[in-house]
Amino acid sequence: MQAYFVKKLLMLPLILLGVSFIVFVSIRALPGDPARLMAGPEATQQAVDDMRVRLGLEQPLPIQYAGFLMDAVRGDFGTSIRSQKPVSEELASRFGATMSLAAVAYFFATLIGVPAGMAAAVWKGRAPDQIVMIVAILGASVANFWLALIMMDYFAVQKGWLPLLGMGGPAHYVLPSITLGLLPMALVARMTRSSMIETLEQDYIRTARAKGLGAFRVYRRHALRNAMIPIVTIIGLNFGGVVGSTVVTETIFNWPGIGRLLVDAVRFRDYPIIQGVTLLAVVSVVVVNFLADLLISVLDPRVRFG
Amino acid sequence: MQATTGEKIAFRLRWLRRRPSLVLGAVLVGFIVLMAILAPWLAPADPYQQNLMQALLPPSADHWMGTDAFGRDVFSRILYGARLSLLEVALGVGIAVMTGVPLGLVAGTIGGRTDHVIMWLMDVLFAFPGIVLAILIVSILGPTLINMLIAIAIFSIPIYARLTRNLTLGLKQLEYVQAARALGAGRLRIMFDHILRNALGPIIVQATLTAGTVVLTAASLSFLGLGAQPPTPEWGAMMSDGRNFLGVALWVSFFPGLAVTISVLGFNILGDGLRDLLDPRS
């Protein structure tokens, strides 16, 4: 088992190496002079020349890549063309906004998704199951930015119950976190249902019932604990999807996170920011997936000792 | 005893009734396909025809889904948009399948170092959140419909490569493949004739399920201004137009979003139905 994790852990830098290479090459693959692109359209000739030296564009590509890698490892992604501030500073000032939104969305997705999935499993084939499954497939299929626009139109513009844009008090979180949390909620509900159904068929559940434990206690103590494993898996694996949806959600709600930073950066051709956001997004997804794997082995002795 | 025509039909109907997802999914997808084919005959107006005198009219008998800020008929634009969505599915899924499946086949059949290198590449691509990789690619190639579809296809390649490789590893062990090898069948023949043919079911299921994701991602990127550009009647781009009229003219984004959701729902349900039918693993 430990060998499995050592192997996974060793793969992490290899994957990040590949990712950084793609990001490095992509900017060099742009038509035109990378120095001019990185310095911005209004840069003077002097600034472009400085940028050429800074990027080391006269040096051979492998050396350039090594330099890019060393800088990236130290958290130096260059300077934003638009704001002229270091990219790392821009990322740091917005990372919290994205993470807090994702955390709230995940929290409610789990809070609603797990009990809904449990109810569907316990009443399998009956009304609660059918309702949960229909809502789950709708939740997984609905274009979340469409739902966002409808909610904004009704709750924010027409009724004025909730703020329309931006980040502020708790009320600002309601609409963006529903938009972001809907898909994970649907996935968690489906996953909880199928893993609970499987667990409820096990012998030890029957034993627990037979020795006189109440139904609710059995579901909570015995079934849910084992059903948690696939739930953690789906949450971990879906994290990349959530990071992706933050881009759309933040843009719609004018949320000051890294997703909106990315979309703005594309509009202004702010390549250092694009590089920085991409690398940050990939590193967080890779790390979260790894942690989810680790957590599963802690929860599931079969994986640990298998 | 020969079954009568009536009996055959009754048998098929019973067969279909036991597979509601297959039927419902096929109906929804078929609905979108019909919209795309019949667009020129069904559309009451030219999807590009502007008429500023009739801007932002609410839905009525003349304009079933209202008009947008340029006075264009939303219903007509949605019908033509169905063509773009099917194009997105064909290209987005097509390119990914054509690249991912052979990669997975090669990795699974040859194994060894080839397998390691291919799967490492796939792990690298898979580490990117799909939309983020697509934005990186579009920011380099430029925001057009085709570039966006290339970007979407690239991030879906690992899904097919991994699936095909895993299927190949399982099928390789089966007796009939071993027998073919013992009889001297070449690697290519084993790959395509024996393995691919039997892996097709799960690949088709996966392609149907990803079709929904492609429609959704394409609409998202166009909505962000990183895909199809105005005045193209692409559903995501149309929703982006309507964003400025919240509280005033929700219909401008409501109906394109409904069309996106129906398509995604259709592909997802059809995929579930096909999985029960074609994928022996589940």
Coordinates of C-alpha atoms in Angstrom, one line a residue:
Chain A
M1 CA 0.0 0.0 0.0
Q2 CA 2.8 2.4 0.9
A3 CA 4.4 1.5 -2.4
Y4 CA 1.2 2.7 -4.1
F5 CA 1.4 6.1 -2.4
V6 CA 5.1 6.5 -3.0
K7 CA 4.5 5.8 -6.7
K8 CA 1.7 8.4 -6.7
L9 CA 3.8 10.9 -4.9
L10 CA 6.6 10.4 -7.3
M11 CA 4.3 10.9 -10.2
L12 CA 3.2 14.3 -8.9
P13 CA 6.4 16.2 -9.9
L14 CA 6.4 14.4 -13.2
I15 CA 2.9 15.5 -14.0
L16 CA 3.6 19.1 -12.9
L17 CA 6.7 19.0 -15.0
G18 CA 4.6 18.2 -18.0
V19 CA 2.0 20.8 -17.2
S20 CA 4.7 23.5 -16.8
F21 CA 6.2 22.5 -20.1
I22 CA 2.8 22.9 -21.9
V23 CA 2.3 26.3 -20.3
F24 CA 5.9 27.3 -21.2
V25 CA 5.6 26.1 -24.8
S26 CA 2.1 27.6 -25.3
I27 CA 3.3 31.2 -24.7
R28 CA 6.3 30.6 -27.0
A29 CA 4.0 29.2 -29.7
L30 CA 2.2 32.5 -30.0
P31 CA 2.6 34.3 -33.3
G32 CA 4.8 37.3 -33.0
D33 CA 7.5 38.3 -30.6
P34 CA 7.0 36.9 -27.1
A35 CA 8.9 39.8 -25.6
R36 CA 6.5 42.3 -27.1
L37 CA 3.5 40.2 -26.1
M38 CA 4.7 39.9 -22.5
A39 CA 5.6 43.6 -22.3
G40 CA 2.2 44.6 -23.5
P41 CA 1.0 46.5 -26.6
E42 CA 1.9 50.0 -25.3
A43 CA 5.4 49.1 -24.2
T44 CA 8.4 51.2 -25.4
Q45 CA 11.2 49.6 -27.4
Q46 CA 13.3 49.8 -24.3
A47 CA 10.7 47.9 -22.2
V48 CA 10.5 45.2 -24.9
D49 CA 14.3 44.8 -24.9
D50 CA 14.3 44.7 -21.1
M51 CA 11.6 42.0 -21.3
R52 CA 13.6 40.0 -23.8
V53 CA 16.6 40.0 -21.4
R54 CA 14.3 39.2 -18.5
L55 CA 12.7 36.3 -20.3
G56 CA 16.2 35.3 -21.5
L57 CA 14.8 34.9 -25.0
E58 CA 18.4 35.0 -26.6
Q59 CA 19.3 31.9 -24.7
P60 CA 18.6 28.4 -26.0
L61 CA 15.1 27.0 -25.2
P62 CA 16.1 24.4 -22.6
I63 CA 17.9 27.0 -20.6
Q64 CA 14.8 29.3 -20.9
Y65 CA 12.7 26.5 -19.7
A66 CA 14.9 25.8 -16.7
G67 CA 14.8 29.5 -15.8
F68 CA 11.0 29.5 -16.1
L69 CA 10.8 26.4 -13.9
M70 CA 13.1 27.8 -11.2
D71 CA 11.0 31.1 -11.1
A72 CA 7.7 29.2 -11.0
V73 CA 8.9 27.0 -8.1
R74 CA 9.8 30.1 -6.1
G75 CA 6.3 31.5 -6.9
D76 CA 7.6 34.1 -9.4
F77 CA 5.3 34.1 -12.5
G78 CA 6.5 37.5 -13.8
T79 CA 4.7 40.8 -13.8
S80 CA 1.1 41.4 -14.9
I81 CA 1.0 43.5 -18.1
R82 CA -2.2 45.2 -17.1
S83 CA -1.6 46.1 -13.5
Q84 CA 2.3 46.0 -13.5
K85 CA 2.1 44.2 -10.2
P86 CA 3.8 40.8 -9.7
V87 CA 1.5 38.0 -10.8
S88 CA 2.0 36.2 -7.5
E89 CA 0.6 39.2 -5.7
E90 CA -2.5 39.3 -8.0
L91 CA -3.0 35.6 -7.4
A92 CA -2.6 35.8 -3.6
S93 CA -5.1 38.7 -3.4
R94 CA -7.8 36.7 -5.2
F95 CA -7.2 33.2 -4.2
G96 CA -9.1 33.6 -0.9
A97 CA -12.3 34.9 -2.7
T98 CA -12.3 31.8 -4.9
M99 CA -11.6 29.4 -2.1
S100 CA -14.2 30.8 0.2
L101 CA -16.9 30.5 -2.5
A102 CA -15.8 27.0 -3.4
A103 CA -15.9 26.0 0.3
V104 CA -19.4 27.4 0.8
A105 CA -20.6 25.7 -2.4
Y106 CA -19.1 22.3 -1.4
F107 CA -20.4 22.6 2.1
F108 CA -24.0 23.0 1.0
A109 CA -23.6 20.5 -1.8
T110 CA -22.6 17.9 0.8
L111 CA -25.1 19.0 3.4
I112 CA -27.9 18.5 0.9
G113 CA -26.5 15.9 -1.4
V114 CA -25.6 13.2 1.3
P115 CA -29.0 13.1 3.1
A116 CA -30.8 13.2 -0.3
G117 CA -28.8 10.3 -1.5
M118 CA -29.3 8.4 1.7
A119 CA -33.1 9.0 1.5
A120 CA -33.1 7.7 -2.1
A121 CA -31.2 4.6 -1.0
V122 CA -33.4 3.8 2.0
W123 CA -36.6 4.3 0.0
K124 CA -35.1 2.8 -3.2
G125 CA -37.6 2.7 -6.1
R126 CA -40.2 4.7 -4.3
A127 CA -41.2 8.4 -4.5
P128 CA -38.2 9.9 -2.5
D129 CA -35.8 7.9 -4.7
Q130 CA -37.4 9.0 -7.9
I131 CA -37.6 12.7 -6.9
V132 CA -33.9 12.7 -5.8
M133 CA -32.8 11.0 -9.0
I134 CA -34.8 13.3 -11.3
V135 CA -33.4 16.4 -9.4
A136 CA -29.9 14.9 -9.6
I137 CA -29.9 14.3 -13.4
L138 CA -31.4 17.8 -13.9
G139 CA -28.8 19.3 -11.6
A140 CA -26.1 17.6 -13.6
S141 CA -27.4 18.7 -16.9
V142 CA -28.6 22.3 -16.3
A143 CA -26.3 24.9 -17.7
N144 CA -25.4 26.5 -14.4
F145 CA -24.8 30.0 -15.9
W146 CA -28.3 29.8 -17.3
L147 CA -29.7 29.1 -13.8
A148 CA -27.5 32.0 -12.5
L149 CA -29.1 34.4 -15.0
I150 CA -32.6 33.3 -14.1
M151 CA -31.9 33.6 -10.4
M152 CA -30.3 37.0 -10.8
D153 CA -33.2 38.2 -12.9
Y154 CA -35.7 37.1 -10.3
F155 CA -34.1 37.3 -6.8
A156 CA -31.8 40.2 -7.4
V157 CA -33.2 42.5 -10.1
Q158 CA -37.0 42.0 -9.8
K159 CA -37.4 41.3 -6.1
G160 CA -34.2 42.9 -4.8
W161 CA -33.9 40.2 -2.1
L162 CA -30.3 39.4 -2.8
P163 CA -27.3 41.4 -4.1
L164 CA -26.7 41.1 -7.8
L165 CA -23.0 41.4 -8.2
G166 CA -19.7 41.3 -6.3
M167 CA -18.5 40.0 -2.9
G168 CA -19.6 41.3 0.5
G169 CA -21.7 39.9 3.3
P170 CA -23.1 36.4 3.5
A171 CA -26.0 37.4 1.2
H172 CA -23.5 37.8 -1.6
Y173 CA -22.6 34.1 -1.3
V174 CA -26.2 32.8 -1.9
L175 CA -26.6 32.9 -5.7
P176 CA -22.9 32.2 -6.7
S177 CA -22.6 29.2 -4.3
I178 CA -25.9 27.7 -5.6
T179 CA -24.6 28.2 -9.2
L180 CA -21.3 26.5 -8.2
G181 CA -22.6 23.9 -5.9
L182 CA -25.4 22.4 -8.0
L183 CA -23.3 20.0 -10.0
P184 CA -21.3 18.6 -7.0
M185 CA -24.6 18.3 -5.1
A186 CA -26.1 16.2 -7.9
L187 CA -23.0 14.1 -8.2
V188 CA -22.8 13.6 -4.4
A189 CA -26.4 12.6 -4.2
R190 CA -26.1 10.0 -7.0
M191 CA -22.9 8.6 -5.5
T192 CA -24.3 8.5 -2.0
R193 CA -27.3 6.7 -3.3
S194 CA -25.5 4.0 -5.2
S195 CA -22.9 3.4 -2.5
M196 CA -25.5 3.3 0.2
I197 CA -27.6 0.7 -1.7
E198 CA -24.5 -1.4 -2.0
T199 CA -23.7 -1.1 1.7
L200 CA -27.2 -1.8 2.9
E201 CA -27.1 -5.2 1.2
Q202 CA -24.1 -6.2 3.3
D203 CA -24.4 -8.9 6.0
Y204 CA -23.2 -6.7 8.8
I205 CA -26.0 -4.3 8.2
R206 CA -28.5 -7.1 8.6
T207 CA -26.6 -8.2 11.7
A208 CA -26.9 -4.7 13.2
R209 CA -30.6 -4.6 12.5
A210 CA -31.0 -8.2 13.8
K211 CA -29.3 -7.3 17.1
G212 CA -32.0 -4.7 17.6
L213 CA -30.3 -1.4 16.5
G214 CA -32.8 1.2 15.3
A215 CA -33.0 1.8 11.6
F216 CA -31.7 5.4 11.9
R217 CA -28.8 4.4 14.0
V218 CA -27.8 1.7 11.5
Y219 CA -27.9 4.1 8.6
R220 CA -25.9 6.7 10.4
R221 CA -23.3 4.6 12.3
H222 CA -22.8 1.7 10.0
A223 CA -23.9 2.5 6.5
L224 CA -22.9 6.1 6.1
R225 CA -19.4 5.5 7.4
N226 CA -18.7 3.0 4.7
A227 CA -20.6 5.0 2.1
M228 CA -18.3 8.0 2.8
I229 CA -15.5 6.5 0.8
P230 CA -17.0 6.9 -2.7
I231 CA -18.4 10.3 -1.6
V232 CA -14.9 11.6 -0.7
T233 CA -13.7 10.1 -4.0
I234 CA -16.3 12.0 -6.1
I235 CA -15.6 15.3 -4.2
G236 CA -11.9 14.9 -4.8
L237 CA -12.2 14.0 -8.4
N238 CA -14.8 16.7 -9.2
F239 CA -12.6 19.4 -7.7
G240 CA -11.1 20.2 -11.1
G241 CA -14.7 20.6 -12.4
V242 CA -15.5 23.0 -9.6
V243 CA -12.3 25.0 -10.3
G244 CA -13.4 25.2 -14.0
S245 CA -16.9 26.4 -13.1
T246 CA -15.6 29.1 -10.9
V247 CA -14.4 30.8 -14.1
V248 CA -17.9 31.1 -15.4
T249 CA -19.6 31.7 -12.0
E250 CA -17.1 34.5 -11.0
T251 CA -17.5 36.2 -14.3
I252 CA -21.3 36.3 -14.1
F253 CA -21.3 37.5 -10.5
N254 CA -18.4 39.8 -10.8
W255 CA -16.7 37.8 -8.0
P256 CA -13.1 39.0 -7.4
G257 CA -11.5 35.6 -7.6
I258 CA -8.9 34.0 -9.8
G259 CA -11.5 32.7 -12.3
R260 CA -12.5 36.2 -13.2
L261 CA -8.9 37.3 -13.2
L262 CA -8.3 34.6 -15.9
V263 CA -11.1 35.8 -18.2
D264 CA -10.0 39.4 -17.9
A265 CA -6.5 38.4 -18.6
V266 CA -7.5 36.7 -21.9
R267 CA -9.4 39.9 -22.9
F268 CA -6.3 42.1 -22.2
R269 CA -3.8 39.5 -23.5
D270 CA -2.2 39.5 -20.1
Y271 CA -0.1 36.4 -20.7
P272 CA 1.8 36.3 -17.4
I273 CA -1.5 36.2 -15.5
I274 CA -2.8 33.5 -17.8
Q275 CA 0.3 31.4 -17.1
G276 CA 0.0 32.0 -13.3
V277 CA -3.7 31.2 -13.0
T278 CA -3.3 28.1 -15.1
L279 CA -0.4 26.8 -13.0
L280 CA -2.1 27.6 -9.8
A281 CA -5.3 25.9 -10.9
V282 CA -3.5 22.7 -11.9
V283 CA -1.4 22.5 -8.8
S284 CA -4.5 22.8 -6.6
V285 CA -6.4 20.2 -8.5
V286 CA -3.4 17.8 -8.5
V287 CA -2.9 18.3 -4.7
V288 CA -6.6 17.9 -3.9
N289 CA -6.9 14.7 -5.9
F290 CA -3.9 13.3 -4.2
L291 CA -5.2 14.2 -0.7
A292 CA -8.6 12.6 -1.7
D293 CA -6.7 9.4 -2.6
L294 CA -4.9 9.5 0.7
L295 CA -8.1 10.1 2.7
I296 CA -9.8 7.2 1.0
S297 CA -7.0 4.8 2.2
V298 CA -7.4 6.1 5.7
L299 CA -11.2 5.6 5.6
D300 CA -11.0 2.2 3.9
P301 CA -8.8 -0.4 5.4
R302 CA -9.3 -2.6 2.3
V303 CA -7.3 -0.1 0.3
R304 CA -4.7 0.4 3.1
F305 CA -3.9 -3.3 3.6
G306 CA -5.0 -4.7 0.3
Chain B
M1 CA -43.6 -20.4 -35.5
Q2 CA -43.4 -17.1 -37.3
A3 CA -44.2 -14.0 -35.3
T4 CA -46.8 -11.8 -36.8
T5 CA -46.0 -8.1 -37.5
G6 CA -48.3 -7.1 -34.7
E7 CA -46.4 -9.4 -32.3
K8 CA -43.1 -8.0 -33.4
I9 CA -44.2 -4.5 -32.8
A10 CA -45.6 -5.4 -29.4
F11 CA -42.4 -7.1 -28.5
R12 CA -40.3 -4.0 -29.5
L13 CA -42.6 -1.7 -27.6
R14 CA -42.3 -3.9 -24.5
W15 CA -38.5 -3.8 -25.0
L16 CA -38.5 -0.1 -25.2
R17 CA -40.8 0.4 -22.2
R18 CA -38.2 -1.3 -20.1
R19 CA -35.7 1.2 -21.2
P20 CA -37.2 4.6 -20.4
S21 CA -33.8 6.5 -20.4
L22 CA -33.0 5.2 -23.9
V23 CA -36.4 6.4 -25.2
L24 CA -36.4 9.7 -23.4
G25 CA -32.8 10.5 -24.3
A26 CA -33.3 9.6 -27.9
V27 CA -36.5 11.7 -28.1
L28 CA -34.7 14.8 -26.6
V29 CA -31.6 14.4 -28.9
G30 CA -33.9 13.6 -31.8
F31 CA -35.7 16.9 -31.1
I32 CA -32.5 18.9 -31.4
V33 CA -31.5 17.1 -34.6
L34 CA -34.9 17.8 -36.1
M35 CA -34.6 21.5 -35.1
A36 CA -31.2 21.6 -36.9
I37 CA -32.4 19.8 -40.0
L38 CA -35.7 21.7 -40.4
A39 CA -34.3 25.2 -39.3
P40 CA -34.7 26.8 -42.8
W41 CA -38.3 25.6 -43.0
L42 CA -39.4 26.2 -39.4
A43 CA -37.7 29.5 -38.8
P44 CA -40.2 32.4 -39.3
A45 CA -37.3 34.9 -39.9
D46 CA -33.7 35.2 -41.1
P47 CA -31.6 34.6 -37.9
Y48 CA -29.3 37.5 -38.8
Q49 CA -32.0 40.0 -39.9
Q50 CA -31.9 43.1 -37.7
N51 CA -34.8 45.3 -37.1
L52 CA -34.1 48.0 -34.5
M53 CA -37.7 49.1 -34.5
Q54 CA -38.6 45.7 -33.1
A55 CA -35.9 45.4 -30.5
L56 CA -36.5 43.5 -27.2
L57 CA -40.1 42.6 -27.9
P58 CA -41.5 40.1 -25.4
P59 CA -42.7 36.7 -26.6
S60 CA -45.8 37.0 -28.7
A61 CA -47.7 35.3 -31.6
D62 CA -45.3 36.9 -34.1
H63 CA -42.2 36.2 -32.1
W64 CA -42.7 33.1 -30.1
M65 CA -39.5 33.7 -28.0
G66 CA -39.4 37.4 -28.4
T67 CA -36.7 39.5 -30.1
D68 CA -33.2 40.5 -29.0
A69 CA -31.5 43.9 -28.7
F70 CA -31.1 44.1 -32.5
G71 CA -34.7 43.1 -33.2
R72 CA -33.7 39.6 -34.4
D73 CA -36.2 36.8 -33.9
V74 CA -34.9 34.6 -31.0
F75 CA -36.8 31.5 -32.0
S76 CA -35.2 31.6 -35.5
R77 CA -31.8 32.1 -34.0
I78 CA -32.3 29.1 -31.7
L79 CA -33.3 26.8 -34.6
Y80 CA -30.1 27.8 -36.5
G81 CA -28.2 27.5 -33.2
A82 CA -29.1 23.8 -33.1
R83 CA -27.0 23.3 -36.2
L84 CA -24.0 24.9 -34.5
S85 CA -24.5 22.7 -31.4
L86 CA -24.5 19.5 -33.4
L87 CA -21.4 20.8 -35.2
E88 CA -19.8 21.3 -31.8
V89 CA -20.7 17.8 -30.8
A90 CA -19.5 16.2 -34.1
L91 CA -16.1 18.1 -34.0
G92 CA -15.5 18.2 -30.3
V93 CA -16.3 14.5 -29.7
G94 CA -15.0 13.4 -33.1
I95 CA -11.5 14.9 -32.7
A96 CA -11.2 13.6 -29.2
V97 CA -12.3 10.0 -30.1
M98 CA -10.1 9.9 -33.2
T99 CA -7.1 10.9 -31.1
G100 CA -7.8 9.3 -27.7
V101 CA -8.9 5.9 -28.9
P102 CA -5.9 5.0 -31.0
L103 CA -3.6 6.3 -28.2
G104 CA -5.3 4.1 -25.7
L105 CA -5.2 1.1 -28.1
V106 CA -1.5 1.5 -28.7
A107 CA -0.7 2.0 -25.0
G108 CA -2.8 -1.0 -24.0
T109 CA -1.5 -3.4 -26.7
I110 CA 2.2 -2.5 -26.8
G111 CA 2.6 -1.8 -23.1
G112 CA 6.0 -1.1 -21.6
R113 CA 7.7 2.2 -22.1
T114 CA 5.2 3.3 -24.9
D115 CA 2.4 2.8 -22.4
H116 CA 4.2 4.8 -19.7
V117 CA 4.9 7.7 -22.0
I118 CA 1.4 7.9 -23.5
M119 CA -0.3 7.6 -20.1
W120 CA 2.0 10.2 -18.6
L121 CA 1.0 12.6 -21.3
M122 CA -2.7 11.8 -20.7
D123 CA -2.2 12.4 -16.9
V124 CA -0.6 15.7 -17.7
L125 CA -3.5 16.8 -19.9
F126 CA -6.0 15.4 -17.3
A127 CA -4.4 17.5 -14.6
F128 CA -5.8 20.7 -16.2
P129 CA -9.3 21.6 -15.3
G130 CA -11.0 21.3 -18.7
I131 CA -12.2 24.9 -19.0
V132 CA -8.8 26.3 -17.9
L133 CA -6.9 24.3 -20.5
A134 CA -9.5 25.4 -23.1
I135 CA -9.0 29.0 -22.1
L136 CA -5.2 28.7 -22.3
I137 CA -5.5 27.2 -25.8
V138 CA -8.1 29.7 -27.0
S139 CA -6.0 32.6 -25.7
I140 CA -3.2 31.4 -28.0
L141 CA -5.1 30.4 -31.1
G142 CA -7.7 33.2 -30.8
P143 CA -11.3 33.1 -29.8
T144 CA -13.2 31.5 -32.7
L145 CA -15.7 28.6 -32.8
I146 CA -13.3 26.2 -34.4
N147 CA -10.4 27.0 -32.1
M148 CA -12.7 26.6 -29.1
L149 CA -13.7 23.1 -30.4
I150 CA -10.1 22.1 -30.9
A151 CA -9.5 23.2 -27.3
I152 CA -12.5 21.2 -26.0
A153 CA -11.4 18.2 -28.0
I154 CA -7.9 18.3 -26.6
F155 CA -9.0 18.3 -23.0
S156 CA -11.3 15.3 -23.7
I157 CA -8.6 13.1 -25.3
P158 CA -7.4 11.6 -21.9
I159 CA -10.9 10.4 -21.1
Y160 CA -11.0 8.2 -24.3
A161 CA -7.3 7.2 -24.0
R162 CA -7.7 5.9 -20.4
L163 CA -11.0 4.2 -21.2
T164 CA -9.7 2.4 -24.3
R165 CA -6.4 1.4 -22.6
N166 CA -8.3 -0.1 -19.6
L167 CA -10.6 -2.0 -22.0
T168 CA -7.7 -3.1 -24.0
L169 CA -5.9 -4.5 -21.0
G170 CA -8.9 -6.6 -20.1
L171 CA -9.7 -7.8 -23.6
K172 CA -6.0 -8.7 -24.3
Q173 CA -6.3 -11.4 -21.7
L174 CA -9.4 -13.0 -23.2
E175 CA -9.0 -16.4 -24.8
Y176 CA -10.1 -15.5 -28.3
V177 CA -7.5 -12.7 -28.5
Q178 CA -4.8 -15.0 -27.2
A179 CA -6.0 -17.6 -29.8
A180 CA -5.7 -15.0 -32.6
R181 CA -2.2 -14.2 -31.5
A182 CA -1.3 -17.8 -31.4
L183 CA -2.6 -18.2 -34.9
G184 CA -0.2 -15.5 -35.9
A185 CA -2.4 -12.4 -36.3
G186 CA -0.4 -9.2 -36.5
R187 CA -0.5 -6.5 -33.8
L188 CA -2.6 -4.1 -36.0
R189 CA -5.1 -6.8 -36.8
I190 CA -5.4 -7.7 -33.1
M191 CA -5.8 -4.1 -32.2
F192 CA -8.5 -3.2 -34.6
D193 CA -10.2 -6.5 -35.5
H194 CA -10.3 -8.1 -32.1
I195 CA -9.9 -5.5 -29.4
L196 CA -11.4 -2.3 -30.8
R197 CA -14.5 -4.0 -32.1
N198 CA -15.3 -5.3 -28.6
A199 CA -14.4 -2.0 -26.9
L200 CA -16.8 0.0 -29.1
G201 CA -19.8 -0.2 -26.8
P202 CA -18.3 1.5 -23.8
I203 CA -16.6 4.0 -26.1
I204 CA -19.9 4.9 -27.7
V205 CA -21.5 5.3 -24.2
Q206 CA -18.6 7.6 -23.2
A207 CA -18.9 9.6 -26.4
T208 CA -22.6 10.2 -25.7
L209 CA -22.0 11.2 -22.2
T210 CA -19.2 13.6 -23.2
A211 CA -21.4 15.1 -25.9
G212 CA -23.4 16.7 -23.2
T213 CA -20.3 18.1 -21.6
V214 CA -19.1 19.4 -25.0
V215 CA -22.4 21.3 -25.6
L216 CA -22.2 22.8 -22.0
T217 CA -18.5 23.8 -22.2
A218 CA -18.9 25.3 -25.7
A219 CA -21.9 27.3 -24.5
S220 CA -19.9 28.4 -21.4
L221 CA -16.9 29.5 -23.4
S222 CA -19.0 31.3 -26.0
F223 CA -20.9 33.0 -23.1
L224 CA -17.5 34.2 -21.8
G225 CA -16.7 35.6 -25.3
L226 CA -14.0 33.0 -25.9
G227 CA -15.8 30.9 -28.5
A228 CA -18.4 31.7 -31.2
Q229 CA -18.6 35.4 -31.7
P230 CA -21.6 37.6 -32.4
P231 CA -23.7 37.7 -34.5
T232 CA -23.4 33.9 -34.8
P233 CA -26.6 32.4 -33.4
E234 CA -24.6 30.1 -31.0
W235 CA -26.7 29.5 -27.9
G236 CA -23.9 30.5 -25.4
A237 CA -23.2 33.7 -27.3
M238 CA -26.9 34.5 -27.4
M239 CA -27.1 34.2 -23.7
S240 CA -24.2 36.6 -23.3
D241 CA -26.2 39.1 -25.4
G242 CA -29.1 38.8 -23.0
R243 CA -26.9 39.3 -19.9
N244 CA -27.3 43.1 -20.2
F245 CA -31.1 43.0 -20.1
L246 CA -31.7 41.1 -16.8
G247 CA -35.0 42.3 -15.3
V248 CA -35.9 43.8 -18.6
A249 CA -35.8 41.0 -21.2
L250 CA -34.9 37.7 -19.7
W251 CA -36.2 35.8 -22.7
V252 CA -33.1 36.8 -24.7
S253 CA -31.0 34.5 -22.5
F254 CA -33.7 32.3 -21.1
F255 CA -34.6 30.4 -24.3
P256 CA -31.0 29.7 -25.5
G257 CA -30.2 28.5 -22.0
L258 CA -33.2 26.2 -22.1
A259 CA -32.0 24.8 -25.5
V260 CA -28.6 24.1 -24.0
T261 CA -30.1 22.4 -21.0
I262 CA -32.4 20.2 -23.1
S263 CA -29.5 19.1 -25.3
V264 CA -27.3 18.3 -22.3
L265 CA -30.1 16.5 -20.6
G266 CA -30.8 14.5 -23.8
F267 CA -27.2 13.4 -24.2
N268 CA -26.8 12.5 -20.5
I269 CA -30.0 10.5 -20.4
L270 CA -29.3 8.8 -23.7
G271 CA -25.8 8.0 -22.4
D272 CA -27.3 6.4 -19.3
G273 CA -29.7 4.4 -21.4
L274 CA -26.9 3.3 -23.8
R275 CA -24.7 2.3 -20.9
D276 CA -27.4 -0.2 -19.6
L277 CA -27.6 -1.5 -23.1
L278 CA -24.0 -1.6 -24.4
D279 CA -21.7 -1.6 -21.4
P280 CA -21.4 -5.1 -20.0
R281 CA -19.3 -3.9 -17.0
S282 CA -22.2 -2.2 -15.3

